[in-house]
CSV table of C-alpha atoms in Angstrom, one decimal:
chain,number,residue,atom,x,y,z
A,43,MET,CA,0.1,0.0,0.1
A,44,LYS,CA,2.6,2.3,-1.0
A,45,THR,CA,2.4,5.4,-3.4
A,46,GLU,CA,3.6,8.7,-4.4
A,47,VAL,CA,0.6,10.8,-3.4
A,48,LEU,CA,-2.3,9.6,-1.1
A,49,ILE,CA,-5.6,11.5,-1.5
A,50,ILE,CA,-8.2,11.7,1.3
A,51,GLY,CA,-11.4,12.1,0.1
A,52,ALA,CA,-13.5,11.1,-3.1
A,53,GLY,CA,-15.3,14.3,-3.8
A,54,LEU,CA,-14.8,16.5,-6.8
A,55,THR,CA,-11.4,17.8,-5.8
A,56,GLY,CA,-9.9,14.3,-4.9
A,57,LEU,CA,-11.2,12.7,-8.2
A,58,LEU,CA,-10.1,15.5,-10.3
A,59,LEU,CA,-6.7,15.3,-8.8
A,60,GLY,CA,-6.4,11.6,-9.4
A,61,TYR,CA,-7.7,12.0,-12.9
A,62,ARG,CA,-5.0,14.6,-13.6
A,63,LEU,CA,-2.1,12.8,-11.6
A,64,LYS,CA,-2.8,9.7,-13.8
A,65,LYS,CA,-2.3,11.4,-17.0
A,66,GLU,CA,1.2,12.6,-15.5
A,67,ARG,CA,1.7,8.9,-14.6
A,68,ILE,CA,2.1,9.7,-11.0
A,69,SER,CA,1.2,7.0,-8.7
A,70,PHE,CA,-1.8,7.8,-6.3
A,71,ARG,CA,-4.6,6.3,-4.3
A,72,ILE,CA,-7.9,7.8,-3.2
A,73,ILE,CA,-9.1,6.8,0.1
A,74,GLU,CA,-12.8,7.5,0.9
A,75,SER,CA,-14.6,6.9,3.9
A,76,ARG,CA,-18.0,6.7,2.4
A,77,ASN,CA,-19.4,3.7,0.3
A,78,ARG,CA,-19.8,6.0,-2.5
A,79,ILE,CA,-17.8,8.5,-4.6
A,80,GLY,CA,-18.9,12.2,-4.9
A,81,GLY,CA,-18.7,13.5,-1.3
A,82,ARG,CA,-21.3,16.5,-1.3
A,83,ILE,CA,-22.0,15.7,-4.9
A,84,HIS,CA,-25.0,13.0,-4.5
A,85,THR,CA,-27.6,12.7,-7.0
A,86,VAL,CA,-30.3,10.0,-6.0
A,87,ASN,CA,-32.5,8.4,-8.6
A,88,SER,CA,-36.0,8.7,-6.9
A,89,ALA,CA,-39.2,7.1,-8.3
A,90,ASN,CA,-39.4,6.5,-11.8
A,91,GLU,CA,-35.6,6.9,-12.2
A,92,THR,CA,-36.0,10.8,-11.4
A,93,PRO,CA,-32.6,12.3,-10.5
A,94,ILE,CA,-32.9,14.6,-7.5
A,95,GLU,CA,-29.9,16.5,-6.1
A,96,MET,CA,-29.0,15.9,-2.5
A,97,GLY,CA,-26.0,18.0,-2.7
A,98,ALA,CA,-24.4,20.4,-5.2
A,99,THR,CA,-26.7,21.3,-8.2
A,100,TRP,CA,-26.1,24.5,-9.8
A,101,LEU,CA,-23.6,26.6,-11.9
A,102,SER,CA,-23.3,29.8,-13.6
A,103,THR,CA,-21.2,31.6,-16.3
A,104,GLN,CA,-18.9,32.7,-13.7
A,105,HIS,CA,-17.8,29.2,-12.7
A,106,GLN,CA,-15.4,29.1,-15.7
A,107,GLU,CA,-13.2,26.4,-14.6
A,108,LEU,CA,-16.1,24.1,-14.0
A,109,LEU,CA,-17.4,24.9,-17.4
A,110,LEU,CA,-14.1,24.1,-18.9
A,111,LEU,CA,-13.9,20.6,-17.2
A,112,LEU,CA,-17.5,19.7,-18.3
A,113,LYS,CA,-16.6,20.6,-21.7
A,114,GLU,CA,-13.3,18.4,-21.4
A,115,LEU,CA,-15.5,15.7,-20.0
A,116,LYS,CA,-18.1,16.0,-22.8
A,117,THR,CA,-20.7,16.7,-20.1
A,118,PRO,CA,-23.5,19.2,-21.2
A,119,VAL,CA,-25.5,21.6,-19.2
A,120,PHE,CA,-28.9,23.1,-19.3
A,121,GLU,CA,-30.7,26.1,-18.0
A,122,GLN,CA,-32.6,26.1,-14.8
A,123,PHE,CA,-36.2,26.3,-15.5
A,124,MET,CA,-37.8,29.5,-14.1
A,125,ASP,CA,-40.6,30.3,-16.5
A,126,GLY,CA,-44.0,31.3,-14.9
A,127,ILE,CA,-45.1,32.6,-11.6
A,128,ALA,CA,-43.0,32.4,-8.7
A,129,LEU,CA,-44.6,32.6,-5.1
A,130,PHE,CA,-43.3,34.4,-2.0
A,131,GLU,CA,-44.7,33.8,1.4
A,132,SER,CA,-43.7,36.6,3.7
A,133,LEU,CA,-46.1,35.9,6.7
A,134,SER,CA,-47.9,32.6,7.9
A,135,THR,CA,-51.2,34.7,8.1
A,136,ALA,CA,-51.1,36.1,4.5
A,137,PRO,CA,-51.6,34.1,1.2
A,138,PRO,CA,-48.8,33.5,-1.0
A,139,GLN,CA,-47.8,36.3,-3.1
A,140,PRO,CA,-47.4,35.7,-6.8
A,141,ILE,CA,-44.2,37.2,-8.4
A,142,GLN,CA,-43.3,37.4,-12.2
A,143,LEU,CA,-39.3,36.8,-12.1
A,144,PRO,CA,-37.7,39.1,-14.5
A,145,LYS,CA,-36.5,37.6,-18.0
A,146,ASN,CA,-33.0,39.3,-17.8
A,147,GLN,CA,-31.7,37.9,-14.5
A,148,GLN,CA,-28.6,35.7,-15.0
A,149,PRO,CA,-29.6,32.0,-15.5
A,150,SER,CA,-28.4,29.1,-13.5
A,151,TYR,CA,-27.4,25.8,-14.9
A,152,ARG,CA,-27.6,22.2,-14.1
A,153,VAL,CA,-25.8,19.1,-15.4
A,154,LYS,CA,-27.5,16.9,-17.8
A,155,GLY,CA,-28.4,13.6,-16.2
A,156,GLY,CA,-27.5,14.8,-12.8
A,157,THR,CA,-24.3,16.5,-11.0
A,158,HIS,CA,-23.0,13.0,-10.1
A,159,THR,CA,-22.5,12.6,-14.2
A,160,ILE,CA,-19.1,14.6,-13.5
A,161,ILE,CA,-18.2,12.4,-10.7
A,162,ASN,CA,-19.0,9.2,-12.6
A,163,VAL,CA,-17.1,10.3,-15.7
A,164,LEU,CA,-14.0,11.1,-13.4
A,165,GLY,CA,-14.3,7.8,-11.6
A,166,LYS,CA,-14.3,5.7,-14.7
A,167,HIS,CA,-10.9,6.7,-15.5
A,168,LEU,CA,-9.4,5.1,-12.2
A,169,ASP,CA,-8.2,1.7,-11.8
A,170,PRO,CA,-9.8,-0.5,-8.9
A,171,GLU,CA,-6.7,-0.3,-6.8
A,172,GLU,CA,-6.5,3.6,-7.3
A,173,LEU,CA,-9.9,4.1,-5.3
A,174,ILE,CA,-10.7,2.6,-2.0
A,175,LEU,CA,-14.2,3.1,-0.6
A,176,ASN,CA,-15.3,2.3,3.0
A,177,GLU,CA,-11.9,3.2,4.6
A,178,LYS,CA,-11.5,6.1,7.1
A,179,ILE,CA,-8.1,7.4,7.9
A,180,LYS,CA,-7.6,7.6,11.5
A,181,THR,CA,-4.0,8.5,12.1
A,182,ILE,CA,-1.3,10.2,10.2
A,183,ASN,CA,2.3,10.1,11.1
A,184,TYR,CA,5.0,12.0,9.3
A,185,THR,CA,8.8,11.9,9.4
A,186,SER,CA,11.3,13.5,7.2
A,187,LYS,CA,13.0,10.1,6.5
A,188,ASP,CA,10.0,8.0,5.9
A,189,GLY,CA,7.4,10.2,4.7
A,190,PHE,CA,3.8,9.4,5.8
A,191,THR,CA,2.2,6.5,7.4
A,192,LEU,CA,-1.5,6.6,7.6
A,193,HIS,CA,-3.7,4.2,9.5
A,194,SER,CA,-7.4,3.3,8.9
A,195,GLU,CA,-9.0,0.6,11.2
A,196,ASN,CA,-7.8,-2.2,9.2
A,197,GLN,CA,-4.8,-1.0,6.8
A,198,LYS,CA,-1.6,0.8,6.7
A,199,TYR,CA,-0.7,3.2,3.9
A,200,LEU,CA,2.9,4.7,3.1
A,201,SER,CA,3.1,7.8,0.9
A,202,LYS,CA,5.5,10.5,0.1
A,203,LYS,CA,2.7,13.1,-0.2
A,204,VAL,CA,-0.6,13.4,1.4
A,205,ILE,CA,-3.4,15.8,0.1
A,206,SER,CA,-6.6,16.2,2.1
A,207,THR,CA,-9.9,17.2,0.5
A,208,LEU,CA,-11.9,16.9,3.6
A,209,PRO,CA,-13.8,20.1,4.9
A,210,PRO,CA,-10.8,21.6,7.2
A,211,MET,CA,-12.9,21.5,10.3
A,212,LEU,CA,-13.5,17.8,9.8
A,213,LEU,CA,-10.0,17.2,9.0
A,214,VAL,CA,-8.7,18.5,12.3
A,215,ASN,CA,-11.3,16.8,14.3
A,216,ALA,CA,-11.5,13.5,12.8
A,217,ILE,CA,-7.7,12.6,12.2
A,218,GLN,CA,-5.0,12.4,14.6
A,219,PHE,CA,-1.5,13.6,13.5
A,220,SER,CA,1.9,13.0,14.8
A,221,PRO,CA,3.7,15.5,15.0
A,222,ALA,CA,0.6,17.6,15.7
A,223,LEU,CA,-0.8,20.1,13.0
A,224,PRO,CA,0.5,23.5,13.6
A,225,GLU,CA,-1.8,25.3,16.3
A,226,GLU,CA,-2.7,28.1,13.9
A,227,ILE,CA,-4.0,25.6,11.4
A,228,VAL,CA,-6.3,23.9,13.9
A,229,THR,CA,-7.5,27.2,15.0
A,230,ILE,CA,-8.4,28.4,11.6
A,231,ALA,CA,-9.9,25.1,10.7
A,232,ASN,CA,-12.0,25.0,13.5
A,233,LYS,CA,-13.5,28.7,12.4
A,234,THR,CA,-13.7,27.5,8.7
A,235,HIS,CA,-17.6,27.3,7.6
A,236,THR,CA,-18.2,23.7,5.9
A,237,TRP,CA,-20.4,24.5,2.8
A,238,MET,CA,-23.8,22.5,3.0
A,239,GLY,CA,-22.9,21.3,6.5
A,240,ASP,CA,-26.0,23.0,7.9
A,241,SER,CA,-28.2,22.7,5.0
A,242,ILE,CA,-31.3,20.3,4.6
A,243,LYS,CA,-32.0,19.6,0.9
A,244,PHE,CA,-35.1,17.8,0.0
A,245,GLY,CA,-37.0,16.8,-3.3
A,246,LEU,CA,-40.4,15.2,-4.3
A,247,SER,CA,-40.6,13.2,-7.6
A,248,TYR,CA,-44.1,13.4,-9.4
A,249,SER,CA,-45.7,11.7,-12.5
A,250,THR,CA,-46.6,15.1,-14.2
A,251,PRO,CA,-45.4,18.6,-13.8
A,252,PHE,CA,-48.8,20.0,-12.3
A,253,TRP,CA,-47.2,23.4,-11.4
A,254,LYS,CA,-46.2,23.9,-15.0
A,255,GLU,CA,-49.5,23.1,-16.3
A,256,LYS,CA,-50.9,25.9,-14.0
A,257,ASN,CA,-48.1,28.3,-15.2
A,258,TYR,CA,-46.2,28.1,-12.1
A,259,SER,CA,-42.5,28.1,-12.4
A,260,GLY,CA,-42.0,25.8,-9.2
A,261,THR,CA,-40.0,28.5,-7.8
A,262,VAL,CA,-40.8,29.6,-4.1
A,263,PHE,CA,-39.2,31.8,-1.5
A,264,SER,CA,-40.6,31.7,2.0
A,265,ASN,CA,-40.2,33.3,5.4
A,266,VAL,CA,-42.8,30.9,6.8
A,267,GLY,CA,-41.2,27.4,6.4
A,268,PRO,CA,-40.4,24.7,6.7
A,269,ILE,CA,-39.7,25.2,3.0
A,270,THR,CA,-37.3,28.1,2.4
A,271,GLU,CA,-36.4,27.9,-1.2
A,272,LEU,CA,-38.0,25.8,-3.9
A,273,TYR,CA,-37.4,25.0,-7.6
A,274,ASP,CA,-38.6,22.9,-10.6
A,275,HIS,CA,-36.1,19.8,-10.7
A,276,SER,CA,-37.5,18.2,-13.9
A,277,ASN,CA,-34.6,16.6,-15.8
A,278,TYR,CA,-32.9,17.6,-19.2
A,279,GLU,CA,-35.1,15.8,-21.3
A,280,ASN,CA,-38.4,16.8,-19.5
A,281,ASP,CA,-39.8,13.6,-18.9
A,282,ARG,CA,-39.1,13.4,-15.2
A,283,TYR,CA,-40.7,15.7,-12.8
A,284,ALA,CA,-39.7,16.9,-9.4
A,285,LEU,CA,-39.8,19.9,-6.9
A,286,LYS,CA,-36.4,20.4,-5.1
A,287,GLY,CA,-35.2,22.9,-2.5
A,288,PHE,CA,-34.1,23.8,1.0
A,289,LEU,CA,-35.5,23.3,4.6
A,290,GLN,CA,-35.1,25.6,7.6
A,291,SER,CA,-31.9,24.1,9.4
A,292,ASN,CA,-33.5,24.2,12.7
A,293,ILE,CA,-35.8,21.3,11.9
A,294,TYR,CA,-32.9,18.8,11.7
A,295,THR,CA,-34.0,17.3,15.0
A,296,ASP,CA,-37.5,16.4,13.7
A,297,THR,CA,-38.2,13.0,12.3
A,298,LYS,CA,-38.2,12.4,8.6
A,299,GLU,CA,-41.9,11.7,8.8
A,300,ASN,CA,-42.7,15.0,10.7
A,301,ARG,CA,-40.6,16.9,7.9
A,302,THR,CA,-42.2,15.1,5.1
A,303,SER,CA,-45.7,16.0,6.6
A,304,LYS,CA,-44.6,19.6,6.9
A,305,VAL,CA,-43.4,20.0,3.5
A,306,VAL,CA,-46.5,18.3,2.1
A,307,ASN,CA,-48.8,20.6,3.9
A,308,GLN,CA,-46.9,23.8,2.8
A,309,LEU,CA,-46.7,22.6,-1.0
A,310,GLN,CA,-50.6,22.0,-0.8
A,311,LYS,CA,-50.9,25.5,0.6
A,312,LEU,CA,-48.9,26.8,-2.4
A,313,PHE,CA,-49.9,24.6,-5.3
A,314,GLY,CA,-53.2,22.8,-4.3
A,315,ALA,CA,-54.1,19.2,-3.6
A,316,GLU,CA,-52.1,17.8,-6.6
A,317,ALA,CA,-48.9,18.6,-4.3
A,318,SER,CA,-49.9,15.7,-2.3
A,319,THR,CA,-49.8,13.1,-5.1
A,320,TYR,CA,-45.9,12.8,-5.1
A,321,LEU,CA,-44.2,9.6,-5.9
A,322,LYS,CA,-41.3,9.7,-3.3
A,323,TYR,CA,-39.9,12.1,-1.0
A,324,GLU,CA,-36.0,12.4,-0.7
A,325,GLU,CA,-34.1,14.3,1.7
A,326,SER,CA,-30.4,14.9,2.9
A,327,VAL,CA,-29.7,16.3,6.5
A,328,TRP,CA,-26.1,17.1,5.9
A,329,ARG,CA,-25.7,18.0,9.7
A,330,ASN,CA,-26.1,14.2,10.3
A,331,GLU,CA,-23.4,13.3,7.8
A,332,SER,CA,-20.5,12.5,10.0
A,333,GLU,CA,-18.2,12.2,6.8
A,334,THR,CA,-18.8,15.9,6.0
A,335,PHE,CA,-20.0,17.9,9.3
A,336,VAL,CA,-18.7,18.1,12.8
A,337,PRO,CA,-20.5,20.8,15.1
A,338,ALA,CA,-18.4,23.8,15.8
A,339,ALA,CA,-17.8,25.2,19.1
A,340,HIS,CA,-18.9,28.4,18.2
A,341,PHE,CA,-21.1,30.3,15.5
A,342,VAL,CA,-19.4,30.0,12.2
A,343,LEU,CA,-20.6,32.4,9.3
A,344,PRO,CA,-21.3,31.1,5.9
A,345,HIS,CA,-18.1,31.2,4.0
A,346,GLN,CA,-16.1,32.2,7.0
A,347,ASN,CA,-12.3,31.6,6.5
A,348,ASN,CA,-12.9,29.8,3.2
A,349,GLY,CA,-9.8,30.4,1.3
A,350,HIS,CA,-7.8,31.3,3.9
A,351,SER,CA,-3.9,32.0,3.3
A,352,LEU,CA,-3.0,29.3,5.7
A,353,TYR,CA,-4.4,26.7,3.4
A,354,GLN,CA,-2.3,27.8,0.5
A,355,THR,CA,1.0,26.5,1.6
A,356,PRO,CA,1.6,22.9,2.2
A,357,ILE,CA,3.0,21.6,5.6
A,358,TYR,CA,5.4,18.9,6.9
A,359,ASN,CA,8.3,20.0,4.6
A,360,LYS,CA,5.7,20.9,2.0
A,361,ASN,CA,4.3,17.4,1.9
A,362,LEU,CA,0.8,17.8,3.2
A,363,TYR,CA,-1.7,19.8,1.3
A,364,ILE,CA,-5.1,20.9,2.7
A,365,GLY,CA,-7.4,21.2,-0.2
A,366,GLY,CA,-11.0,21.0,-0.9
A,367,ALA,CA,-13.7,23.4,-1.9
A,368,GLU,CA,-13.5,25.6,1.4
A,369,THR,CA,-9.8,26.3,0.7
A,370,ALA,CA,-10.1,27.7,-2.8
A,371,LEU,CA,-9.1,31.4,-2.9
A,372,GLN,CA,-12.4,31.9,-5.0
A,373,PHE,CA,-15.7,30.5,-4.9
A,374,GLY,CA,-15.1,28.8,-1.6
A,375,GLY,CA,-17.5,25.9,-0.9
A,376,TYR,CA,-18.8,25.6,-4.5
A,377,MET,CA,-17.9,23.1,-7.1
A,378,GLU,CA,-15.9,25.9,-8.7
A,379,GLY,CA,-13.9,26.2,-5.5
A,380,ALA,CA,-13.3,22.4,-5.5
A,381,ILE,CA,-12.0,22.4,-9.1
A,382,ARG,CA,-9.8,25.4,-8.5
A,383,SER,CA,-8.3,23.8,-5.3
A,384,ALA,CA,-7.7,20.7,-7.4
A,385,GLN,CA,-5.9,22.6,-10.2
A,386,SER,CA,-3.9,24.5,-7.7
A,387,ILE,CA,-2.4,21.4,-5.8
A,388,TYR,CA,-1.8,19.7,-9.1
A,389,GLN,CA,0.3,22.6,-10.6
A,390,LYS,CA,2.3,22.6,-7.2
A,391,LEU,CA,3.0,18.9,-7.4
A,392,LYS,CA,3.9,19.1,-10.9
A,393,LYS,CA,6.7,21.6,-10.0
A,394,GLN,CA,8.2,19.4,-7.2
């Protein structure tokens, strides 16, 4: 189990790094604690094979590196459907307010086939021995003579260089280092926001797009809840139909059954009785995902310390890189940030 580069995490940053390193014939392994690749990119096939995003979903024309990667991987995008009436709930005592969204707003885009298409294409370039699932790194030891020794529960790995793509707060709390990480790194990591960590995403699949038939766009903004945002989530071919959005983060302690009931009640209020004829309800409470989220000791603002300068320089004699979406200098937390982090580390490795 010896390699030149060991990558912790098979999300977008880790898989793209592996994809790039393979073209350079640099030996590597990717170690992933989940039983799947993708990390916070997670598309589930709901009823009737309807793809619903539980994680990263949208991109825009600002996300140039992501668009270049999608072109390289021959993966097309399509515009988020926003035509028709949007609804705004300002008060629980007032009816939903119809709004006509302006036509000249900057569009958002989604990936044809689901965001996991990017992940699956990158994953197909890896050999079986280059990607190890269901393996959680517990300890990392470093010496200038021998490099890194990493231990999981059942295996030992040796590597010259290590790249973490975990959210920084998870990294410093889930893995024990010897010698210890610099105190300033630990301090900043514990104050670095984990994007999506406090989000609850949900979606419902339907047999028909009843909202479109009533000239609703499927877009909802609400101060009432539990739904705070909602969007049409029909697929590129427009033959699989869904609504998808976000729930108030403070209802994570509810049961799934209670959240489902509250969501359906709100949708009936917004769109009528047809909203209850859903095929299947899907959700992801990211706060409960131990491979992504650890609770912070103090309140952390969205994007706080994303792209911090301490993440830009490798440590342990420039052999340990702290990467991932939160470490990118721009677009921290987003898919664009994940790609920029991978590109930056890849260029540094090539120069060594």
